[in-house]
Short mmCIF file of C-alpha atoms in Angstrom, two decimals:
data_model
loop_
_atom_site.label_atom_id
_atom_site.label_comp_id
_atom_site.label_asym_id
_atom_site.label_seq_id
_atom_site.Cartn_x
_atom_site.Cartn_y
_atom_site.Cartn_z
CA UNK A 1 84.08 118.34 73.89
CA UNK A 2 85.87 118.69 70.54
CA UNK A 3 87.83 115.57 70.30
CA UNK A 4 84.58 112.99 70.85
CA UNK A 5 86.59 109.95 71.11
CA UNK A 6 87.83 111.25 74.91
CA UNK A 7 84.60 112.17 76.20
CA UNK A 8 83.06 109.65 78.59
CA UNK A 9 79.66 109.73 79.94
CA UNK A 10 80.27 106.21 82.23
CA UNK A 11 78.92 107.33 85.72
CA UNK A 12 81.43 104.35 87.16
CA UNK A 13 84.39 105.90 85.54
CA UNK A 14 83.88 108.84 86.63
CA UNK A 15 83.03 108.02 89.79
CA UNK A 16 86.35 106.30 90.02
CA UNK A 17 88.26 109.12 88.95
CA UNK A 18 86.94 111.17 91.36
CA UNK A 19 87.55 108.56 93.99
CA UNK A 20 90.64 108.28 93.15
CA UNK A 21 92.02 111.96 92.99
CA UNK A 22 92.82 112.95 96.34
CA UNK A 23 92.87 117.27 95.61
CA UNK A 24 91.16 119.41 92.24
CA UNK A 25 91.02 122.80 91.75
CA UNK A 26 88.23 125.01 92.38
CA UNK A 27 87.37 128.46 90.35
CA UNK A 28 85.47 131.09 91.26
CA UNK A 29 85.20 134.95 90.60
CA UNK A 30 86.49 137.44 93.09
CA UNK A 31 85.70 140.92 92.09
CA UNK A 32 85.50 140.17 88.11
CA UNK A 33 88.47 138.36 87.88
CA UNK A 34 89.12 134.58 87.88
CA UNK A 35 90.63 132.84 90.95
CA UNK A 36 91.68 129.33 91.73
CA UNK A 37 92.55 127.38 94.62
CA UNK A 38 94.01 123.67 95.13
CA UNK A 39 91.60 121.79 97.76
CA UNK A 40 91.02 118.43 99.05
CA UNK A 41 88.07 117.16 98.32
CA UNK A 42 85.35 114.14 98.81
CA UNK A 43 82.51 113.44 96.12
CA UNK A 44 79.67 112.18 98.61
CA UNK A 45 76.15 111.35 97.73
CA UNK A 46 76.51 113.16 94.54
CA UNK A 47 77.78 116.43 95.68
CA UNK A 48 81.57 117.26 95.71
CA UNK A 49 82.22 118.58 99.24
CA UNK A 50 85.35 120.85 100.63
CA UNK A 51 86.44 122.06 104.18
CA UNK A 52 88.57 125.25 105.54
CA UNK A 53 89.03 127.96 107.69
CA UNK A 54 85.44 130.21 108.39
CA UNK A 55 87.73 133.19 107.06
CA UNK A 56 89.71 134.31 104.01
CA UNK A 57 89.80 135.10 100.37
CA UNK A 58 87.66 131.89 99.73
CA UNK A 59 85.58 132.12 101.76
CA UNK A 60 84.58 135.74 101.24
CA UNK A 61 84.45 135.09 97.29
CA UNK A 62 81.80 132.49 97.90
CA UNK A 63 79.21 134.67 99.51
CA UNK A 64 79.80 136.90 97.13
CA UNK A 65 79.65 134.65 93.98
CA UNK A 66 78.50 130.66 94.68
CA UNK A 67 79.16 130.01 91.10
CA UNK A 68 82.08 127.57 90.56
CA UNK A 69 83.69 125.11 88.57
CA UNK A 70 85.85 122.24 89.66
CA UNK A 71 88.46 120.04 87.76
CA UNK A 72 89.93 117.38 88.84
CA UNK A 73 93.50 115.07 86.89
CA UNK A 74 94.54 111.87 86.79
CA UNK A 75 97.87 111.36 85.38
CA UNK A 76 98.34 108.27 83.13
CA UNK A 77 101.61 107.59 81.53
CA UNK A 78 103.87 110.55 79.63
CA UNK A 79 104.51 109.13 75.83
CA UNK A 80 108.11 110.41 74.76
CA UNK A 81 108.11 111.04 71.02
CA UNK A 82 110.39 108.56 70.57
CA UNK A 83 107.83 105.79 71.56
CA UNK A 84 106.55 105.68 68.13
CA UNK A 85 110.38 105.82 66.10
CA UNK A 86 110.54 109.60 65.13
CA UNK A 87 113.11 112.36 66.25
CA UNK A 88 110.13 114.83 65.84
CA UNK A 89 108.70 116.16 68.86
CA UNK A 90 105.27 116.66 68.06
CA UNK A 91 104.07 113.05 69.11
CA UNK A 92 105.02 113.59 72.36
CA UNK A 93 101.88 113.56 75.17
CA UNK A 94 100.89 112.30 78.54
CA UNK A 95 97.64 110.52 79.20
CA UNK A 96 95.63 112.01 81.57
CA UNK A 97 91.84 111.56 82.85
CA UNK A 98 89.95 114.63 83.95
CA UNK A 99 86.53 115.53 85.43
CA UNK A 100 84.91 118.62 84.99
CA UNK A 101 82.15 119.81 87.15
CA UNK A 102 80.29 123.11 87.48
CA UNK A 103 77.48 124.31 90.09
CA UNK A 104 76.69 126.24 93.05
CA UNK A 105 78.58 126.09 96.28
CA UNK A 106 76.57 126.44 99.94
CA UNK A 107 77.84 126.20 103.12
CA UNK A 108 76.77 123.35 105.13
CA UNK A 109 75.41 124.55 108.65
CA UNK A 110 74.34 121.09 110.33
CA UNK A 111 76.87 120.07 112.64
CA UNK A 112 76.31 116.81 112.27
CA UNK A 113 76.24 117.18 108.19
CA UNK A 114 79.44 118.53 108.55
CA UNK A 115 80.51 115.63 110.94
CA UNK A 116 79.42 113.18 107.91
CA UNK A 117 81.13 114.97 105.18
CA UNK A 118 84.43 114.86 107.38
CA UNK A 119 83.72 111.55 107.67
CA UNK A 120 83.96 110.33 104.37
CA UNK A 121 86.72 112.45 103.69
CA UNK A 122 89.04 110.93 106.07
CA UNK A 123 88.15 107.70 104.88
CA UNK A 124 88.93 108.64 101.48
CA UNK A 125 92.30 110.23 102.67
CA UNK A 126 93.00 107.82 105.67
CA UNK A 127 91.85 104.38 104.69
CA UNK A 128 93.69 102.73 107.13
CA UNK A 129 91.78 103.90 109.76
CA UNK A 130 94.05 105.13 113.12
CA UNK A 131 91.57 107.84 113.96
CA UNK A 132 88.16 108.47 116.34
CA UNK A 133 85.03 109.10 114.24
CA UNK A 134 84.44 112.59 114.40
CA UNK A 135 80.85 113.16 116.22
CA UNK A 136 80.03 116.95 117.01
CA UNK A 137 79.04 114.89 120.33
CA UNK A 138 82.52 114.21 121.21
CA UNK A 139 84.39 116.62 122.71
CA UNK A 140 87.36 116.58 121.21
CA UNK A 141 85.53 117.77 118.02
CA UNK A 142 82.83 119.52 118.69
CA UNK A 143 84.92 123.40 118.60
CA UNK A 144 86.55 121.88 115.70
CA UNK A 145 83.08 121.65 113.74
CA UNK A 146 81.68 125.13 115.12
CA UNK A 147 84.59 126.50 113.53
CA UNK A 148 85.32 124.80 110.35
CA UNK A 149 83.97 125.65 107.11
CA UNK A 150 82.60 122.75 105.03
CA UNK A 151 81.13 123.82 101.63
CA UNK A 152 78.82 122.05 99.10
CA UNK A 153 78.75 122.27 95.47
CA UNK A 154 75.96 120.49 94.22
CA UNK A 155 76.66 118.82 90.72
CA UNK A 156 74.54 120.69 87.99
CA UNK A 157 76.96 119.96 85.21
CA UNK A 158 79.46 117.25 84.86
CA UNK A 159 81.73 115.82 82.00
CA UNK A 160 84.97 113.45 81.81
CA UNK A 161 87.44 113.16 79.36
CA UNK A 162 89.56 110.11 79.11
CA UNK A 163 93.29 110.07 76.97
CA UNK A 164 94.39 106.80 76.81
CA UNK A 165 95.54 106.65 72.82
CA UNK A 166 92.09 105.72 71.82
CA UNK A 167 92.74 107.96 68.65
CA UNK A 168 95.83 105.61 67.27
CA UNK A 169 95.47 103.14 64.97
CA UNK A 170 96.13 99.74 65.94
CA UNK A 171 99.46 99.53 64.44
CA UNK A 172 100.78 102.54 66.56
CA UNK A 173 98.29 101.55 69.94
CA UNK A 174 100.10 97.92 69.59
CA UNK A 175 103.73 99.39 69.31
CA UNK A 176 102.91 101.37 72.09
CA UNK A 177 101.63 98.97 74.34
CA UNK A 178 104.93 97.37 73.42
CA UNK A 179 107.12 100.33 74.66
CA UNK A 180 104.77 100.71 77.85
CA UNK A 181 105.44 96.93 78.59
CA UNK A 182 109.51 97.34 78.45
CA UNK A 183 109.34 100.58 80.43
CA UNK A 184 107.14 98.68 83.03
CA UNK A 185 106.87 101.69 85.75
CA UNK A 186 103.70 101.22 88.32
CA UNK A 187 101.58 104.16 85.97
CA UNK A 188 102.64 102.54 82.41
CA UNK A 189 101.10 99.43 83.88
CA UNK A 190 97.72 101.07 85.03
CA UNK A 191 97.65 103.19 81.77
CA UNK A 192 98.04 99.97 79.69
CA UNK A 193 94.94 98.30 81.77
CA UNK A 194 92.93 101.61 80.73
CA UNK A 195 94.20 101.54 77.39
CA UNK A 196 93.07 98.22 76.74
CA UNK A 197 89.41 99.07 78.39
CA UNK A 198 88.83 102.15 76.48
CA UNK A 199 90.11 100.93 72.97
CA UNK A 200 88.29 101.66 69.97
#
């Protein structure tokens, strides 16, 4: 990572990030040419995890190519240029925290592995609960997991970059924390906590 002062190697922050984001997006290569898709996803026991339909472009890129790459965003406040008392536009940004993860996707075959990953997804997605544990032992789920997809990619590379101002100098990071304060919106309140836990 160019700018060092993002770049976070905290396994609890990034763990928290990921926690937190509820979809990424995945790339792969279809046919020598690059190709993205938006997915839910759950990061379980080290391994980000996906589900879908057994059939489509997706799918059919996989077993062609398991390669991927994964990025996931977490929007922190947008800073208007006028935040820091010019009428140029070039200070304008938006803080952001990203995870970037690269590896090899498989397709998980155990029915009950599959049962598990679903699992923890809908408990990431669902917290409040409302729902029967799915159990390929149940009935009610069991052609649901014989005819979902749920795919692995185990972690091989991972990095996290954090942009919370941590490159201003005090006089600008305490003028900004100022204008965040004022503007008091739910995200300019959680992007003031991280400012103040990532400052220089």
């Amino acid at each position: 990572m160019r700018r060092d002062e993002f770049n976070i190697n905290d396994k609890n922050s990034i763990d928290e990030i990921l926690q937190a984001c509820e979809y990424g997006t995945l790339s792969l290569i279809n046919n020598d040419r690059p190709y993205s898709v938006a997915l839910n996803f759950v990061y379980h026991n080290g391994s980000i995890y996906f589900h879908g339909s057994i059939e489509g472009k997706k799918m059919d890129t996989i077993k062609t190519n398991n390669l991927a790459c994964f990025l996931v965003v977490k929007p922190y406040s947008t800073i208007p240029s006028h935040f820091f008392d010019t009428v140029a536009a070039c200070p304008a940004t938006q803080f952001f925290a990203s995870v970037f993860v690269e590896g090899d996707l498989s397709f998980v075959e155990n029915k009950d592995k599959k049962a598990e990953v679903l699992n923890a997804l809908m408990k990431k997605l669902q917290k409040e609960g409302g729902y029967e544990e799915i159990s390929y032992d149940k009935k009610m789920y069991t052609k649901m997991l014989d005819n979902v997809a749920v795919i692995e990619l185990k972690v091989e590379n991972i990095s996290c970059k954090i942009k919370v101002g941590q490159n201003l100098n005090y006089e600008k990071r305490d003028k900004l924390f100022e204008k965040l304060e004022n503007r008091a919106s739910k995200i300019d309140i959680e992007t003031i906590k991280e400012m103040k836990f990532y400052k220089k």
